[in-house]
Amino acid sequence: HLLEPWRGSRNLKKIMALTIALALLVAPAAAFRALPAVAPSSTTALHAKMPAVPFLEAVEGLEGYVGGEKGFDPLKLSTLGFPMDFLREAELKHGRIAMLATLGWVTADFVKLPGEVHQVSSLEAHDVAVKSGAMTQILLAVTALEAVSIVAIKEMIFEDSGRKPGYYGFDPLFFGKAEDPEMQLKELENGRLAMLAASGMCVQELVTHKTIAETLDDLLAGRL
């Protein structure tokens, strides 16, 4: 209800069009591969600006990591005292999930599995999954995976195991370029974009009560 006054405004139309464009651009990229865990240095010049966000001051601690030369840390999370390896691990993990979520969110609007339970929008799927028990299955599966991965993360951070953030030896698309900085950067940046896209699509459907497919149809028909 707080967002009701924005419905139908030009700003909302622009947001919807931008969300669609982001969703079409985002795809799982670069496979699930590792990023270097090089010990960061503190060489950031005083009052230097982030190359990625020129109106914000640069932060220290990103040097030596893929993408560190762009200095992208608008919320300055790297200054909160958490190990940089832990932050990069979390960013990669969330980015990978977001890439799958973005692709799945859009695909579900165009492709439906057999059965009445699947004949819902991506937004409605959450409540349906909770009622059917599917969400509990997902929670248990994720908990099991996290219980295993937390051991590797602990050894990486506290025992200097040499493991690289995000590395699981998992490459389902056979990119096979774990040591290629260009591919690592593509995965990182596509993951960041996907996190924004997935959040944007969810908010858009909550506000407009239209699926991504319906919004795309309106956009192509010039109704936005």
mmCIF file of C-alpha atoms in Angstrom:
data_model
loop_
_atom_site.group_PDB
_atom_site.id
_atom_site.type_symbol
_atom_site.label_atom_id
_atom_site.label_comp_id
_atom_site.label_asym_id
_atom_site.label_seq_id
_atom_site.Cartn_x
_atom_site.Cartn_y
_atom_site.Cartn_z
ATOM 1 C CA HIS A 1 0.000 0.000 0.000
ATOM 2 C CA LEU A 2 2.937 2.326 0.581
ATOM 3 C CA LEU A 3 3.925 1.853 -3.062
ATOM 4 C CA GLU A 4 0.394 2.400 -4.385
ATOM 5 C CA PRO A 5 0.956 6.110 -5.290
ATOM 6 C CA TRP A 6 3.797 5.104 -7.633
ATOM 7 C CA ARG A 7 1.696 2.713 -9.689
ATOM 8 C CA GLY A 8 1.277 3.944 -13.286
ATOM 9 C CA SER A 9 3.846 6.721 -12.944
ATOM 10 C CA ARG A 10 6.547 7.341 -15.491
ATOM 11 C CA ASN A 11 9.239 6.503 -12.937
ATOM 12 C CA LEU A 12 7.741 3.053 -12.376
ATOM 13 C CA LYS A 13 7.554 2.459 -16.113
ATOM 14 C CA LYS A 14 11.231 3.278 -16.454
ATOM 15 C CA ILE A 15 12.076 0.952 -13.554
ATOM 16 C CA MET A 16 10.067 -1.853 -15.135
ATOM 17 C CA ALA A 17 11.749 -1.389 -18.518
ATOM 18 C CA LEU A 18 15.196 -1.353 -16.894
ATOM 19 C CA THR A 19 14.411 -4.512 -14.917
ATOM 20 C CA ILE A 20 13.427 -6.343 -18.095
ATOM 21 C CA ALA A 21 16.628 -5.247 -19.803
ATOM 22 C CA LEU A 22 18.708 -6.464 -16.858
ATOM 23 C CA ALA A 23 16.899 -9.780 -16.772
ATOM 24 C CA LEU A 24 17.584 -10.380 -20.467
ATOM 25 C CA LEU A 25 21.253 -9.553 -20.034
ATOM 26 C CA VAL A 26 21.892 -11.761 -17.041
ATOM 27 C CA ALA A 27 22.782 -15.415 -17.538
ATOM 28 C CA PRO A 28 24.861 -17.892 -15.544
ATOM 29 C CA ALA A 29 28.389 -17.017 -16.544
ATOM 30 C CA ALA A 30 31.932 -18.269 -16.203
ATOM 31 C CA ALA A 31 30.973 -21.472 -14.345
ATOM 32 C CA PHE A 32 31.441 -22.029 -10.640
ATOM 33 C CA ARG A 33 35.163 -21.429 -10.374
ATOM 34 C CA ALA A 34 37.689 -20.026 -7.956
ATOM 35 C CA LEU A 35 39.000 -16.541 -7.386
ATOM 36 C CA PRO A 36 42.526 -15.962 -6.037
ATOM 37 C CA ALA A 37 42.958 -15.625 -2.304
ATOM 38 C CA VAL A 38 46.001 -13.360 -2.493
ATOM 39 C CA ALA A 39 46.749 -11.494 0.701
ATOM 40 C CA PRO A 40 45.490 -7.951 0.238
ATOM 41 C CA SER A 41 47.708 -4.917 0.676
ATOM 42 C CA SER A 42 46.871 -1.426 1.874
ATOM 43 C CA THR A 43 48.087 0.870 -0.877
ATOM 44 C CA THR A 44 44.921 2.860 -1.559
ATOM 45 C CA ALA A 45 45.808 6.533 -1.881
ATOM 46 C CA LEU A 46 44.273 8.948 0.583
ATOM 47 C CA HIS A 47 40.949 10.328 -0.685
ATOM 48 C CA ALA A 48 41.193 8.284 -3.888
ATOM 49 C CA LYS A 49 37.923 7.516 -5.656
ATOM 50 C CA MET A 50 36.462 4.135 -6.574
ATOM 51 C CA PRO A 51 37.015 3.588 -10.333
ATOM 52 C CA ALA A 52 33.695 1.701 -10.441
ATOM 53 C CA VAL A 53 31.797 4.394 -8.490
ATOM 54 C CA PRO A 54 33.732 7.635 -9.044
ATOM 55 C CA PHE A 55 31.720 9.729 -6.581
ATOM 56 C CA LEU A 56 32.627 7.457 -3.624
ATOM 57 C CA GLU A 57 35.939 7.262 -1.822
ATOM 58 C CA ALA A 58 37.994 4.132 -2.435
ATOM 59 C CA VAL A 59 38.500 1.562 0.319
ATOM 60 C CA GLU A 60 41.554 -0.479 1.191
ATOM 61 C CA GLY A 61 41.837 -4.255 1.190
ATOM 62 C CA LEU A 62 40.594 -5.066 -2.315
ATOM 63 C CA GLU A 63 44.022 -5.200 -3.934
ATOM 64 C CA GLY A 64 45.055 -8.660 -5.071
ATOM 65 C CA TYR A 65 41.516 -9.895 -5.646
ATOM 66 C CA VAL A 66 39.853 -10.251 -9.019
ATOM 67 C CA GLY A 67 38.015 -7.009 -9.715
ATOM 68 C CA GLY A 68 39.901 -5.233 -6.940
ATOM 69 C CA GLU A 69 41.365 -2.762 -9.403
ATOM 70 C CA LYS A 70 37.824 -1.418 -9.946
ATOM 71 C CA GLY A 71 37.366 -0.899 -6.233
ATOM 72 C CA PHE A 72 33.694 -1.862 -6.211
ATOM 73 C CA ASP A 73 32.539 -1.732 -2.591
ATOM 74 C CA PRO A 74 29.838 0.979 -2.389
ATOM 75 C CA LEU A 75 28.639 -0.199 1.033
ATOM 76 C CA LYS A 76 32.235 -0.447 2.280
ATOM 77 C CA LEU A 77 31.658 -3.933 3.654
ATOM 78 C CA SER A 78 35.384 -4.657 3.434
ATOM 79 C CA THR A 79 35.972 -2.094 6.208
ATOM 80 C CA LEU A 80 33.767 -3.839 8.782
ATOM 81 C CA GLY A 81 36.492 -6.180 9.996
ATOM 82 C CA PHE A 82 35.408 -9.408 8.303
ATOM 83 C CA PRO A 83 38.102 -11.463 6.537
ATOM 84 C CA MET A 84 38.190 -10.510 2.855
ATOM 85 C CA ASP A 85 38.200 -14.183 1.855
ATOM 86 C CA PHE A 86 34.922 -14.661 3.732
ATOM 87 C CA LEU A 87 33.342 -11.641 2.031
ATOM 88 C CA ARG A 88 34.431 -12.806 -1.416
ATOM 89 C CA GLU A 89 33.132 -16.318 -0.684
ATOM 90 C CA ALA A 90 29.741 -14.871 0.318
ATOM 91 C CA GLU A 91 29.608 -12.576 -2.716
ATOM 92 C CA LEU A 92 30.359 -15.407 -5.129
ATOM 93 C CA LYS A 93 27.860 -17.747 -3.510
ATOM 94 C CA HIS A 94 25.062 -15.189 -3.541
ATOM 95 C CA GLY A 95 25.924 -14.157 -7.079
ATOM 96 C CA ARG A 96 25.749 -17.721 -8.353
ATOM 97 C CA ILE A 97 22.402 -18.323 -6.671
ATOM 98 C CA ALA A 98 21.115 -15.019 -8.046
ATOM 99 C CA MET A 99 22.138 -15.949 -11.605
ATOM 100 C CA LEU A 100 20.200 -19.196 -11.324
ATOM 101 C CA ALA A 101 17.274 -17.376 -9.686
ATOM 102 C CA THR A 102 17.128 -14.729 -12.411
ATOM 103 C CA LEU A 103 17.214 -17.269 -15.199
ATOM 104 C CA GLY A 104 14.666 -19.467 -13.432
ATOM 105 C CA TRP A 105 12.348 -16.567 -12.628
ATOM 106 C CA VAL A 106 12.113 -15.517 -16.281
ATOM 107 C CA THR A 107 11.980 -19.077 -17.648
ATOM 108 C CA ALA A 108 9.083 -20.023 -15.344
ATOM 109 C CA ASP A 109 6.937 -17.348 -16.988
ATOM 110 C CA PHE A 110 7.310 -19.007 -20.380
ATOM 111 C CA VAL A 111 7.770 -22.703 -19.564
ATOM 112 C CA LYS A 112 5.520 -24.581 -17.133
ATOM 113 C CA LEU A 113 6.068 -28.089 -15.822
ATOM 114 C CA PRO A 114 3.116 -30.497 -15.891
ATOM 115 C CA GLY A 115 0.809 -30.452 -12.880
ATOM 116 C CA GLU A 116 -1.476 -27.905 -11.304
ATOM 117 C CA VAL A 117 1.074 -27.002 -8.632
ATOM 118 C CA HIS A 118 3.379 -25.546 -11.285
ATOM 119 C CA GLN A 119 0.760 -23.361 -12.978
ATOM 120 C CA VAL A 120 1.651 -20.262 -10.961
ATOM 121 C CA SER A 121 3.829 -17.209 -11.409
ATOM 122 C CA SER A 122 7.354 -17.055 -10.028
ATOM 123 C CA LEU A 123 6.165 -14.725 -7.279
ATOM 124 C CA GLU A 124 3.329 -17.049 -6.245
ATOM 125 C CA ALA A 125 5.631 -20.080 -6.351
ATOM 126 C CA HIS A 126 7.070 -19.253 -2.918
ATOM 127 C CA ASP A 127 3.759 -19.624 -1.074
ATOM 128 C CA VAL A 128 2.874 -22.704 -3.113
ATOM 129 C CA ALA A 129 6.225 -24.299 -2.255
ATOM 130 C CA VAL A 130 5.698 -23.595 1.454
ATOM 131 C CA LYS A 131 2.227 -25.163 1.437
ATOM 132 C CA SER A 132 3.320 -28.221 -0.532
ATOM 133 C CA GLY A 133 6.409 -28.841 1.613
ATOM 134 C CA ALA A 134 8.852 -28.250 -1.242
ATOM 135 C CA MET A 135 10.395 -25.301 0.593
ATOM 136 C CA THR A 136 11.216 -27.550 3.542
ATOM 137 C CA GLN A 137 13.035 -29.925 1.203
ATOM 138 C CA ILE A 138 15.025 -27.019 -0.224
ATOM 139 C CA LEU A 139 15.894 -25.805 3.275
ATOM 140 C CA LEU A 140 17.172 -29.230 4.302
ATOM 141 C CA ALA A 141 19.240 -29.601 1.135
ATOM 142 C CA VAL A 142 20.797 -26.150 1.520
ATOM 143 C CA THR A 143 21.510 -26.784 5.194
ATOM 144 C CA ALA A 144 23.369 -29.976 4.310
ATOM 145 C CA LEU A 145 25.442 -28.200 1.663
ATOM 146 C CA GLU A 146 26.259 -25.327 4.009
ATOM 147 C CA ALA A 147 27.286 -27.740 6.777
ATOM 148 C CA VAL A 148 29.861 -29.231 4.410
ATOM 149 C CA SER A 149 31.083 -25.961 2.935
ATOM 150 C CA ILE A 150 31.506 -24.254 6.314
ATOM 151 C CA VAL A 151 34.311 -26.685 7.134
ATOM 152 C CA ALA A 152 36.234 -25.701 4.007
ATOM 153 C CA ILE A 153 35.614 -22.012 4.684
ATOM 154 C CA LYS A 154 36.812 -22.339 8.293
ATOM 155 C CA GLU A 155 40.011 -24.053 7.159
ATOM 156 C CA MET A 156 40.557 -21.395 4.488
ATOM 157 C CA ILE A 157 40.210 -18.467 6.895
ATOM 158 C CA PHE A 158 41.613 -19.767 10.192
ATOM 159 C CA GLU A 159 43.995 -22.539 9.134
ATOM 160 C CA ASP A 160 45.431 -21.090 5.920
ATOM 161 C CA SER A 161 44.493 -24.153 3.888
ATOM 162 C CA GLY A 162 45.278 -22.447 0.597
ATOM 163 C CA ARG A 163 41.746 -22.894 -0.673
ATOM 164 C CA LYS A 164 40.539 -20.042 -2.881
ATOM 165 C CA PRO A 165 37.248 -18.278 -2.123
ATOM 166 C CA GLY A 166 34.390 -19.857 -4.030
ATOM 167 C CA TYR A 167 36.297 -22.940 -5.125
ATOM 168 C CA TYR A 168 34.336 -26.206 -5.108
ATOM 169 C CA GLY A 169 35.832 -27.913 -8.159
ATOM 170 C CA PHE A 170 32.403 -27.649 -9.746
ATOM 171 C CA ASP A 171 32.301 -26.750 -13.435
ATOM 172 C CA PRO A 172 29.048 -28.115 -14.923
ATOM 173 C CA LEU A 173 29.370 -26.125 -18.153
ATOM 174 C CA PHE A 174 33.010 -27.142 -18.665
ATOM 175 C CA PHE A 175 34.412 -23.654 -18.999
ATOM 176 C CA GLY A 176 37.600 -25.026 -17.452
ATOM 177 C CA LYS A 177 39.250 -21.660 -16.948
ATOM 178 C CA ALA A 178 39.633 -21.437 -13.204
ATOM 179 C CA GLU A 179 42.871 -19.465 -13.483
ATOM 180 C CA ASP A 180 41.653 -17.059 -16.179
ATOM 181 C CA PRO A 181 41.182 -13.625 -14.534
ATOM 182 C CA GLU A 182 38.873 -12.505 -17.348
ATOM 183 C CA MET A 183 36.473 -15.399 -16.794
ATOM 184 C CA GLN A 184 36.626 -14.913 -13.031
ATOM 185 C CA LEU A 185 35.745 -11.234 -13.435
ATOM 186 C CA LYS A 186 32.840 -12.096 -15.729
ATOM 187 C CA GLU A 187 31.419 -14.465 -13.133
ATOM 188 C CA LEU A 188 31.820 -11.882 -10.385
ATOM 189 C CA GLU A 189 30.198 -9.024 -12.310
ATOM 190 C CA ASN A 190 27.381 -11.155 -13.746
ATOM 191 C CA GLY A 191 26.665 -12.335 -10.205
ATOM 192 C CA ARG A 192 26.442 -8.752 -8.945
ATOM 193 C CA LEU A 193 24.127 -7.812 -11.791
ATOM 194 C CA ALA A 194 21.982 -10.881 -11.151
ATOM 195 C CA MET A 195 21.538 -9.976 -7.488
ATOM 196 C CA LEU A 196 20.152 -6.600 -8.551
ATOM 197 C CA ALA A 197 18.031 -8.157 -11.305
ATOM 198 C CA ALA A 198 16.477 -10.829 -9.083
ATOM 199 C CA SER A 199 15.626 -8.275 -6.403
ATOM 200 C CA GLY A 200 14.237 -5.880 -8.990
ATOM 201 C CA MET A 201 11.989 -8.463 -10.625
ATOM 202 C CA CYS A 202 10.579 -9.530 -7.273
ATOM 203 C CA VAL A 203 9.778 -5.954 -6.258
ATOM 204 C CA GLN A 204 8.339 -5.196 -9.697
ATOM 205 C CA GLU A 205 5.885 -8.090 -9.566
ATOM 206 C CA LEU A 206 4.854 -7.147 -6.026
ATOM 207 C CA VAL A 207 4.127 -3.581 -7.142
ATOM 208 C CA THR A 208 2.548 -4.157 -10.557
ATOM 209 C CA HIS A 209 0.941 -7.585 -9.995
ATOM 210 C CA LYS A 210 2.190 -8.514 -13.469
ATOM 211 C CA THR A 211 4.642 -11.255 -14.397
ATOM 212 C CA ILE A 212 7.867 -10.494 -16.248
ATOM 213 C CA ALA A 213 6.320 -11.984 -19.385
ATOM 214 C CA GLU A 214 3.304 -9.681 -19.116
ATOM 215 C CA THR A 215 5.497 -6.654 -18.526
ATOM 216 C CA LEU A 216 7.705 -7.579 -21.466
ATOM 217 C CA ASP A 217 4.607 -7.898 -23.649
ATOM 218 C CA ASP A 218 3.463 -4.438 -22.547
ATOM 219 C CA LEU A 219 6.905 -3.043 -23.240
ATOM 220 C CA LEU A 220 7.103 -4.474 -26.764
ATOM 221 C CA ALA A 221 3.540 -3.355 -27.501
ATOM 222 C CA GLY A 222 4.331 0.209 -26.442
ATOM 223 C CA ARG A 223 1.928 0.204 -23.516
ATOM 224 C CA LEU A 224 4.585 1.385 -21.056
#
